[in-house]
CSV table of C-alpha atoms in Angstrom, one decimal:
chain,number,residue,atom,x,y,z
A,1,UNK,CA,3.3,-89.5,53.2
A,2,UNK,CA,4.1,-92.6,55.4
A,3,UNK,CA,2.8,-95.8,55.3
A,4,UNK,CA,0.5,-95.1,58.7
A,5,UNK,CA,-0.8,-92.0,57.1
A,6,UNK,CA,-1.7,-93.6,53.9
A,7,UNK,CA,-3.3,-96.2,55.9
A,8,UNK,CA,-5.2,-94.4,58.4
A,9,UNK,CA,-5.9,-90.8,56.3
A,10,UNK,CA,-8.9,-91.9,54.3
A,11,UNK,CA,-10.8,-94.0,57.3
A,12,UNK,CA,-14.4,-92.9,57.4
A,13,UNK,CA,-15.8,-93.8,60.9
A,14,UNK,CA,-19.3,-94.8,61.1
A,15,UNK,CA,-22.0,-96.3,63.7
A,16,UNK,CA,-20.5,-99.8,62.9
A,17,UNK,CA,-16.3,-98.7,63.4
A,18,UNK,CA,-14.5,-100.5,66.2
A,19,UNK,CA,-13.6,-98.2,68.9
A,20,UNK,CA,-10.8,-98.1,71.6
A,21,UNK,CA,-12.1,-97.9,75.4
A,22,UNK,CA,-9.4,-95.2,76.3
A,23,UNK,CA,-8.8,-91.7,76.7
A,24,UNK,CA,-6.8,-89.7,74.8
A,25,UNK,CA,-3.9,-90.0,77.1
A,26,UNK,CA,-4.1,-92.9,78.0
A,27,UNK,CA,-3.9,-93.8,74.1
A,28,UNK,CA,-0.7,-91.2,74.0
A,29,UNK,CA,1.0,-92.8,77.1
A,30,UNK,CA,0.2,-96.2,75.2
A,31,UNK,CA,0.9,-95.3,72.0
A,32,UNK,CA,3.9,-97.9,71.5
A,33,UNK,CA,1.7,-100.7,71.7
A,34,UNK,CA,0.3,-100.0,68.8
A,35,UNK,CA,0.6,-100.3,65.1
A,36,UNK,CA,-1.4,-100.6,62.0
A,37,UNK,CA,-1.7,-103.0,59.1
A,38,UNK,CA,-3.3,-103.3,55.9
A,39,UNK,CA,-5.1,-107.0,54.7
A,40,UNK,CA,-4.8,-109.0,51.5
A,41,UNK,CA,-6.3,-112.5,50.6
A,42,UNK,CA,-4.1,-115.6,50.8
A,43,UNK,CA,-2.1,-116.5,47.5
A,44,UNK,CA,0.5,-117.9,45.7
A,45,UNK,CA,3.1,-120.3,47.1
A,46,UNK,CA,4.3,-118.2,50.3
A,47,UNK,CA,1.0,-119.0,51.3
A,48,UNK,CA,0.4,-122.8,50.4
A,49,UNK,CA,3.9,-123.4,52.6
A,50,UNK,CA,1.8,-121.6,55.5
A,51,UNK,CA,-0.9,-123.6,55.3
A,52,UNK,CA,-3.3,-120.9,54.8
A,53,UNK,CA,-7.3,-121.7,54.0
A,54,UNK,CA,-8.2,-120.8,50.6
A,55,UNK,CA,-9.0,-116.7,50.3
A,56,UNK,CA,-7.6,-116.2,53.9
A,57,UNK,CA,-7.2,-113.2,55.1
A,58,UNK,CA,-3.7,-112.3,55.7
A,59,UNK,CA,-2.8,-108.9,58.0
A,60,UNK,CA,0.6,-107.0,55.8
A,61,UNK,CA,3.4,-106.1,58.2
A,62,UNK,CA,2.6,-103.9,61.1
A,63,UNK,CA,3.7,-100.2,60.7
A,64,UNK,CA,4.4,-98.5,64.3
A,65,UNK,CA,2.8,-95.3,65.5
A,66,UNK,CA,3.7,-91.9,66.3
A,67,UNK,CA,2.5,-89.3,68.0
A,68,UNK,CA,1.5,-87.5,64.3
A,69,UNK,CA,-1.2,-90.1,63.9
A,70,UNK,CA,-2.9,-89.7,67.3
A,71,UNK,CA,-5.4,-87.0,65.6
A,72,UNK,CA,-6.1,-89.5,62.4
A,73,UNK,CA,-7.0,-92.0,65.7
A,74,UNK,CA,-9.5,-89.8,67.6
A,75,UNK,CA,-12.4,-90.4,65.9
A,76,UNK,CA,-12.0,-94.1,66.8
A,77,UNK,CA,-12.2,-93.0,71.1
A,78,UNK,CA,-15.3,-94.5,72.7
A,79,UNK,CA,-18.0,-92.5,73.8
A,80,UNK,CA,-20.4,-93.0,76.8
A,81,UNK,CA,-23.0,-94.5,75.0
A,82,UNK,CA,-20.6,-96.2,72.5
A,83,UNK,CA,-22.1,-100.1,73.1
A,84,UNK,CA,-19.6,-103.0,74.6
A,85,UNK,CA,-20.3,-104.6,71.1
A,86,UNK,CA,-18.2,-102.3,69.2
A,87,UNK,CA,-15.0,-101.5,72.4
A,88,UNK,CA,-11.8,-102.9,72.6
A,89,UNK,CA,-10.6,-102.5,76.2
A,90,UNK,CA,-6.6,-103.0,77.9
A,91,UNK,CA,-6.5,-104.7,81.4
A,92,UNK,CA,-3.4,-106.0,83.1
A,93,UNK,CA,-3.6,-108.8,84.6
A,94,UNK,CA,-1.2,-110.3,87.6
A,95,UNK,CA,-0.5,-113.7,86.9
A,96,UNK,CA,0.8,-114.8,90.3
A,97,UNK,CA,-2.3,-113.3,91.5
A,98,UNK,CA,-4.9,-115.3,89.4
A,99,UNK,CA,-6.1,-118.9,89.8
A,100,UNK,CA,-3.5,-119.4,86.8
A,101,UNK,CA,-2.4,-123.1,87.5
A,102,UNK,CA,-6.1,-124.0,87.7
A,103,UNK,CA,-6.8,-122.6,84.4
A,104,UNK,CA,-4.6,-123.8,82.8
A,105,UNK,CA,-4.9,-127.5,84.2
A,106,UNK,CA,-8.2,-127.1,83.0
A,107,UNK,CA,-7.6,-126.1,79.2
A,108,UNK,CA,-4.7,-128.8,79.3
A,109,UNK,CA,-6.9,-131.7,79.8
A,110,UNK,CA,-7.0,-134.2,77.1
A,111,UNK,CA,-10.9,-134.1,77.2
A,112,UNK,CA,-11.2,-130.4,77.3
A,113,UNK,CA,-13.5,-129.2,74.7
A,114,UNK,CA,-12.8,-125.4,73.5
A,115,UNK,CA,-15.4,-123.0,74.9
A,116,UNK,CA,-17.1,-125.5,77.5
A,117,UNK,CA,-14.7,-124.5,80.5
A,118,UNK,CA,-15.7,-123.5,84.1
A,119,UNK,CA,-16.5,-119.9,85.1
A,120,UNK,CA,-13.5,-118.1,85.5
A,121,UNK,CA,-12.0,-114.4,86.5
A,122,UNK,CA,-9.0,-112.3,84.6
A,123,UNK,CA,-8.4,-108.8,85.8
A,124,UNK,CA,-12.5,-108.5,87.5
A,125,UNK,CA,-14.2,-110.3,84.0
A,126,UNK,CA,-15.8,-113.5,84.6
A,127,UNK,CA,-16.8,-115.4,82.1
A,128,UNK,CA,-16.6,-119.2,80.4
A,129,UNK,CA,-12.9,-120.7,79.7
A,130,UNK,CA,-12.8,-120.3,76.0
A,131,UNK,CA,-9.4,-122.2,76.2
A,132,UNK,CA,-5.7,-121.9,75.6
A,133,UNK,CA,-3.8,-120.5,72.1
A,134,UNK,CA,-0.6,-121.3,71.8
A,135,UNK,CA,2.0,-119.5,69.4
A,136,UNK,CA,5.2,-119.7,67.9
A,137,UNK,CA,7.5,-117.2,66.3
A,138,UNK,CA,7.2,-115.6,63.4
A,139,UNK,CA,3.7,-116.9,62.6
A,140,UNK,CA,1.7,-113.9,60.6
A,141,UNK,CA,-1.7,-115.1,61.7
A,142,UNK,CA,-2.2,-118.0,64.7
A,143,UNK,CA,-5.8,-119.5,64.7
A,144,UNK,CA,-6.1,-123.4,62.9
A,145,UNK,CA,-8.8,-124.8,62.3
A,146,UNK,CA,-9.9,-126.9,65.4
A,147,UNK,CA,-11.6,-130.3,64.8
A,148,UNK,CA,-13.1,-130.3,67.9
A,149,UNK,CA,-14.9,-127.3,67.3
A,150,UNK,CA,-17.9,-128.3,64.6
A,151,UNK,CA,-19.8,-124.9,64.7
A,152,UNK,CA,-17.7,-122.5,62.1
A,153,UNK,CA,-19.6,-121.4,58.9
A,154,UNK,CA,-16.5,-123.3,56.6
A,155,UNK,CA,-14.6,-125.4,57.8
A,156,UNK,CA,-10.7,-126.2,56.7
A,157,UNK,CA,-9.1,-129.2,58.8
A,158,UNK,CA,-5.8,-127.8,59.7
A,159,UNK,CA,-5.5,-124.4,57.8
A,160,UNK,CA,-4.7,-121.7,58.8
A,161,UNK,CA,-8.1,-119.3,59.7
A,162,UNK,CA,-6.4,-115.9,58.8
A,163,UNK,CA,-8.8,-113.2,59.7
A,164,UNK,CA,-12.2,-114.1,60.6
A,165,UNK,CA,-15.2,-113.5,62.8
A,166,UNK,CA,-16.1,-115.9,65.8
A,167,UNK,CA,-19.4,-118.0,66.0
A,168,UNK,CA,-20.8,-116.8,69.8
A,169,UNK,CA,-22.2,-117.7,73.3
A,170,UNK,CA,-25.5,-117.0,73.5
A,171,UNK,CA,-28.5,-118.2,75.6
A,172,UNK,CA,-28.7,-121.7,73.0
A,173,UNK,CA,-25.4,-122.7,73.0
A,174,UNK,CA,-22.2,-121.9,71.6
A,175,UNK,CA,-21.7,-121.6,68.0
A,176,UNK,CA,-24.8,-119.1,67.1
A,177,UNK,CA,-24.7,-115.9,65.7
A,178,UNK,CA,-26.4,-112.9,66.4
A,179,UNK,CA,-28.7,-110.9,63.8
A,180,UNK,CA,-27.3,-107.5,62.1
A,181,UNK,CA,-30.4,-105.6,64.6
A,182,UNK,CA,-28.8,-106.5,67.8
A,183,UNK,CA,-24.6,-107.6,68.1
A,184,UNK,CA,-23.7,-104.2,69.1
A,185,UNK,CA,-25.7,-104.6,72.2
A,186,UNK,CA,-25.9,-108.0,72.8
A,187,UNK,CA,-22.4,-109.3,71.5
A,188,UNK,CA,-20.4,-111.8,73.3
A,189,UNK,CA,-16.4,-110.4,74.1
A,190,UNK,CA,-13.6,-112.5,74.6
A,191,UNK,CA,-10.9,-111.5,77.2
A,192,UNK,CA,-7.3,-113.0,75.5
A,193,UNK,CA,-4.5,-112.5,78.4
A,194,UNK,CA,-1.3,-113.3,77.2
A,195,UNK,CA,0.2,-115.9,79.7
A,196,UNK,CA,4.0,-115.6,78.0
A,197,UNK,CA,6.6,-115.8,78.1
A,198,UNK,CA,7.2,-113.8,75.1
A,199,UNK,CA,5.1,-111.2,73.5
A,200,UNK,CA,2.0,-111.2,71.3
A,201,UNK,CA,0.1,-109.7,68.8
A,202,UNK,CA,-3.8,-109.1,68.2
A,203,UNK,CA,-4.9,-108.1,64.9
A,204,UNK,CA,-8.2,-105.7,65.0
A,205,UNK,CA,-10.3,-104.9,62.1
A,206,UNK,CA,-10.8,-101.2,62.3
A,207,UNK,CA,-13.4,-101.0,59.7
A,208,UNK,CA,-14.7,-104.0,58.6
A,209,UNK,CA,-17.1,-105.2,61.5
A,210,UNK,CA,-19.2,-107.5,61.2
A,211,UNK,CA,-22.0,-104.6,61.2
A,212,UNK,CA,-20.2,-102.9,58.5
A,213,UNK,CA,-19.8,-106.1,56.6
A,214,UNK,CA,-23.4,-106.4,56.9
A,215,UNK,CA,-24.5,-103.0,55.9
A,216,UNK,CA,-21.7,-103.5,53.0
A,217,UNK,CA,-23.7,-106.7,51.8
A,218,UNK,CA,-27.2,-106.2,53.2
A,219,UNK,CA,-28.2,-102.5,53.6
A,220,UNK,CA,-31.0,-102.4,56.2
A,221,UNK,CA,-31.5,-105.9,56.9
A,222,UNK,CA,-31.5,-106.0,60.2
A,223,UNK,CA,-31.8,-109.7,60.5
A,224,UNK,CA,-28.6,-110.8,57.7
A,225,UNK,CA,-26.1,-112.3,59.6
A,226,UNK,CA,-22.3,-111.8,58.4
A,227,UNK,CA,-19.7,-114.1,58.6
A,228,UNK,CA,-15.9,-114.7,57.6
A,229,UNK,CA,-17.2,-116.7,53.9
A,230,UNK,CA,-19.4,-114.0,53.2
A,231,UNK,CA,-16.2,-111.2,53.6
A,232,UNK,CA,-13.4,-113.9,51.7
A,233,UNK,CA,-16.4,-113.8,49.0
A,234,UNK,CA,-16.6,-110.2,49.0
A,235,UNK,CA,-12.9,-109.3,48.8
A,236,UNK,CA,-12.7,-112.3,45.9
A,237,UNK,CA,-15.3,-110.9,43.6
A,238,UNK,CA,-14.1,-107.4,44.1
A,239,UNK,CA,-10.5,-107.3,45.4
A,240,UNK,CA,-9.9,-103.4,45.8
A,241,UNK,CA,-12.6,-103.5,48.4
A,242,UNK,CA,-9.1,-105.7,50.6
A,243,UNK,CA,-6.6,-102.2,49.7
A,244,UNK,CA,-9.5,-100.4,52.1
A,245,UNK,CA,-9.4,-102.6,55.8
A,246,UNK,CA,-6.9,-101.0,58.2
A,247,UNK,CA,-6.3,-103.2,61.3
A,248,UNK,CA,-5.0,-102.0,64.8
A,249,UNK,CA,-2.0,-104.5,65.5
A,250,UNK,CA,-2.0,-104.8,69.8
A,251,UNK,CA,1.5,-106.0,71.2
A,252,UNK,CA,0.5,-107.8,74.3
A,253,UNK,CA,3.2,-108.3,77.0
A,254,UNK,CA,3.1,-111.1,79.4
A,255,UNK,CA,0.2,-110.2,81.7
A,256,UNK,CA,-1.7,-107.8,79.5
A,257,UNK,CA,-4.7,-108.3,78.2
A,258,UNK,CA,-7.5,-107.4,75.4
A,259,UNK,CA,-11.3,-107.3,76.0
A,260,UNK,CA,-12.6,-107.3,72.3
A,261,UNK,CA,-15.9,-108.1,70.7
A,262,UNK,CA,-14.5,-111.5,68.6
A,263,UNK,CA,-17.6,-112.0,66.9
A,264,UNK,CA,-18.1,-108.5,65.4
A,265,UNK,CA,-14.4,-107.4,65.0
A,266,UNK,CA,-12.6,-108.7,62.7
A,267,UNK,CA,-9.4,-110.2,64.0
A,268,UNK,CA,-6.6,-112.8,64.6
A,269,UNK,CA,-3.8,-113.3,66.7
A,270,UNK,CA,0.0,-112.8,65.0
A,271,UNK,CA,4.0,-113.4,66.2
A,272,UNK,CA,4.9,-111.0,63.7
A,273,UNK,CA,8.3,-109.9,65.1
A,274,UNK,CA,8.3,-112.0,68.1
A,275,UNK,CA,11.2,-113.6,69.4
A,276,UNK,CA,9.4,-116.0,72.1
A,277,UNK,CA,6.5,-118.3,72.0
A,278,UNK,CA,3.3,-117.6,73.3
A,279,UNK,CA,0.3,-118.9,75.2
A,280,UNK,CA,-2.7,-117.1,75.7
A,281,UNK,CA,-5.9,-117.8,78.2
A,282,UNK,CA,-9.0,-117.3,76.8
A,283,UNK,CA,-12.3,-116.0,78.7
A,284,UNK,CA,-15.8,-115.4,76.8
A,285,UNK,CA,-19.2,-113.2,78.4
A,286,UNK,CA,-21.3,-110.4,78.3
A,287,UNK,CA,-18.5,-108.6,79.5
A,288,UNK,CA,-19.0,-104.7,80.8
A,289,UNK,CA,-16.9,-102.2,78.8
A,290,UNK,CA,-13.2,-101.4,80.3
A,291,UNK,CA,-12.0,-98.0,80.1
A,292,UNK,CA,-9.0,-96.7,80.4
């Protein structure tokens, strides 16, 4: 058996499972963008040289598709009634098109504060500048801690995030978090358009929402609200519960772009395998789903 089958065979979808905004051919025309990964939590001295926060959650190497894994993937299509919350949609964006040299003035200002930006449009989705992310090669996971940002449930000055969940926009500010009952519906999506010039890599949490995360910890609490230190704590006190996350690994060109739901999927970025550095544009909203 190879490593995708292994990874992907024993999946169980469920009403909480992240779901791809495609079609079946546009997933098989598309299929080279995509791999899979397991997780494990950050340890030992590789680690401590990366600067990672204690119990991180690290993505393994990616594994590439084939087309013998497009039936293990189908259960993870989006439906019609399948809610934003739980879609991850592709867009291509043209960069000479966009108000790009605006933007990213903007997010380069000295006094910009992350998630406070202007209205803005990528590829027909408007919605607040969340900011700009900037990556080098080789870097497994890319989110640091930002000390300008005072709203994350733990905070790590410097250190490395790893996989998490993202605090959210909603009606009282940024930095809340929606109740289990209602961030499938209601949840805020971020729009990450990779600006170049080299490639880049999201990191999707197939089956560890935040929803399932919940159910996992709180089985028909519909108010509990999950977050990143209540998963590291979960995969601490019971590690084989880490052998069981598959991720969807994303390679984003220059110009495409991911409309995911940040804080119910699980997810980082990664330069895994990536020659160039990367920037990446940010957008956050109540965006509409984006099938392919």
């Amino acid at each position: 058996m190879d490593e995708a089958t292994r990874l992907l065979a024993p999946l169980r979808i469920d009403a909480g499972s992240l779901r791809f905004d495609c079609s079946s051919e546009w997933l098989e025309e598309h299929l080279g963008r995509f791999s899979v990964c397991g997780v494990r939590l950050a340890d030992g001295v590789e680690d401590q040289a990366y600067d990672y926060a204690e119990d991180a959650v690290v993505p393994t190497d990616p594994v590439p598709l084939r087309p013998a894994h497009l039936p293990l993937l189908a259960g993870f299509l989006a439906g019609p009634l399948t809610p934003p919350g739980l879609c991850v949609g592709f867009a291509e964006v043209v960069l000479d098109r966009e108000p790009m040299p605006e933007i990213l003035a903007e997010a380069r200002r000295p006094a910009f504060r992350p998630h406070d930006g202007t209205v803005r449009t990528l590829a027909g989705h408007r919605g607040r500048l969340v900011g700009l992310l900037s990556a080098e090669p080789g870097m497994r996971t890319t989110t640091r801690m930002d000390a300008r940002i005072s709203q994350y449930s733990e905070y790590f000055p410097g250190k490395l995030v790893g996989m998490h969940y993202d605090n959210v926009l909603t009606d009282r500010g940024e930095g809340e978090r929606f109740s289990r009952s209602v961030r499938a519906q209601l949840s805020d999506r971020r729009g990450l358009c990779n600006i170049g010039p080299g490639d880049r890599l999201l990191v999707l949490g197939l089956n560890m929402t935040a929803l399932q995360l919940s159910d996992r910890l709180r089985p028909g609490d519909g108010e509990h609200v999950p977050d990143t230190r209540q998963l590291r704590t979960l995969l601490r006190n019971e590690p084989s519960e880490a052998t069981g996350i598959v991720c969807l690994v994303v390679r984003l060109a220059p110009g495409e772009m991911a409309v995911f739901p940040a804080g119910n999927s699980l997810h980082d970025g990664s330069m895994t395998g990536c020659r160039l550095p990367s920037e990446a544009v940010v957008i956050a909203g109540r965006f509409p789903r984006l099938r392919r």
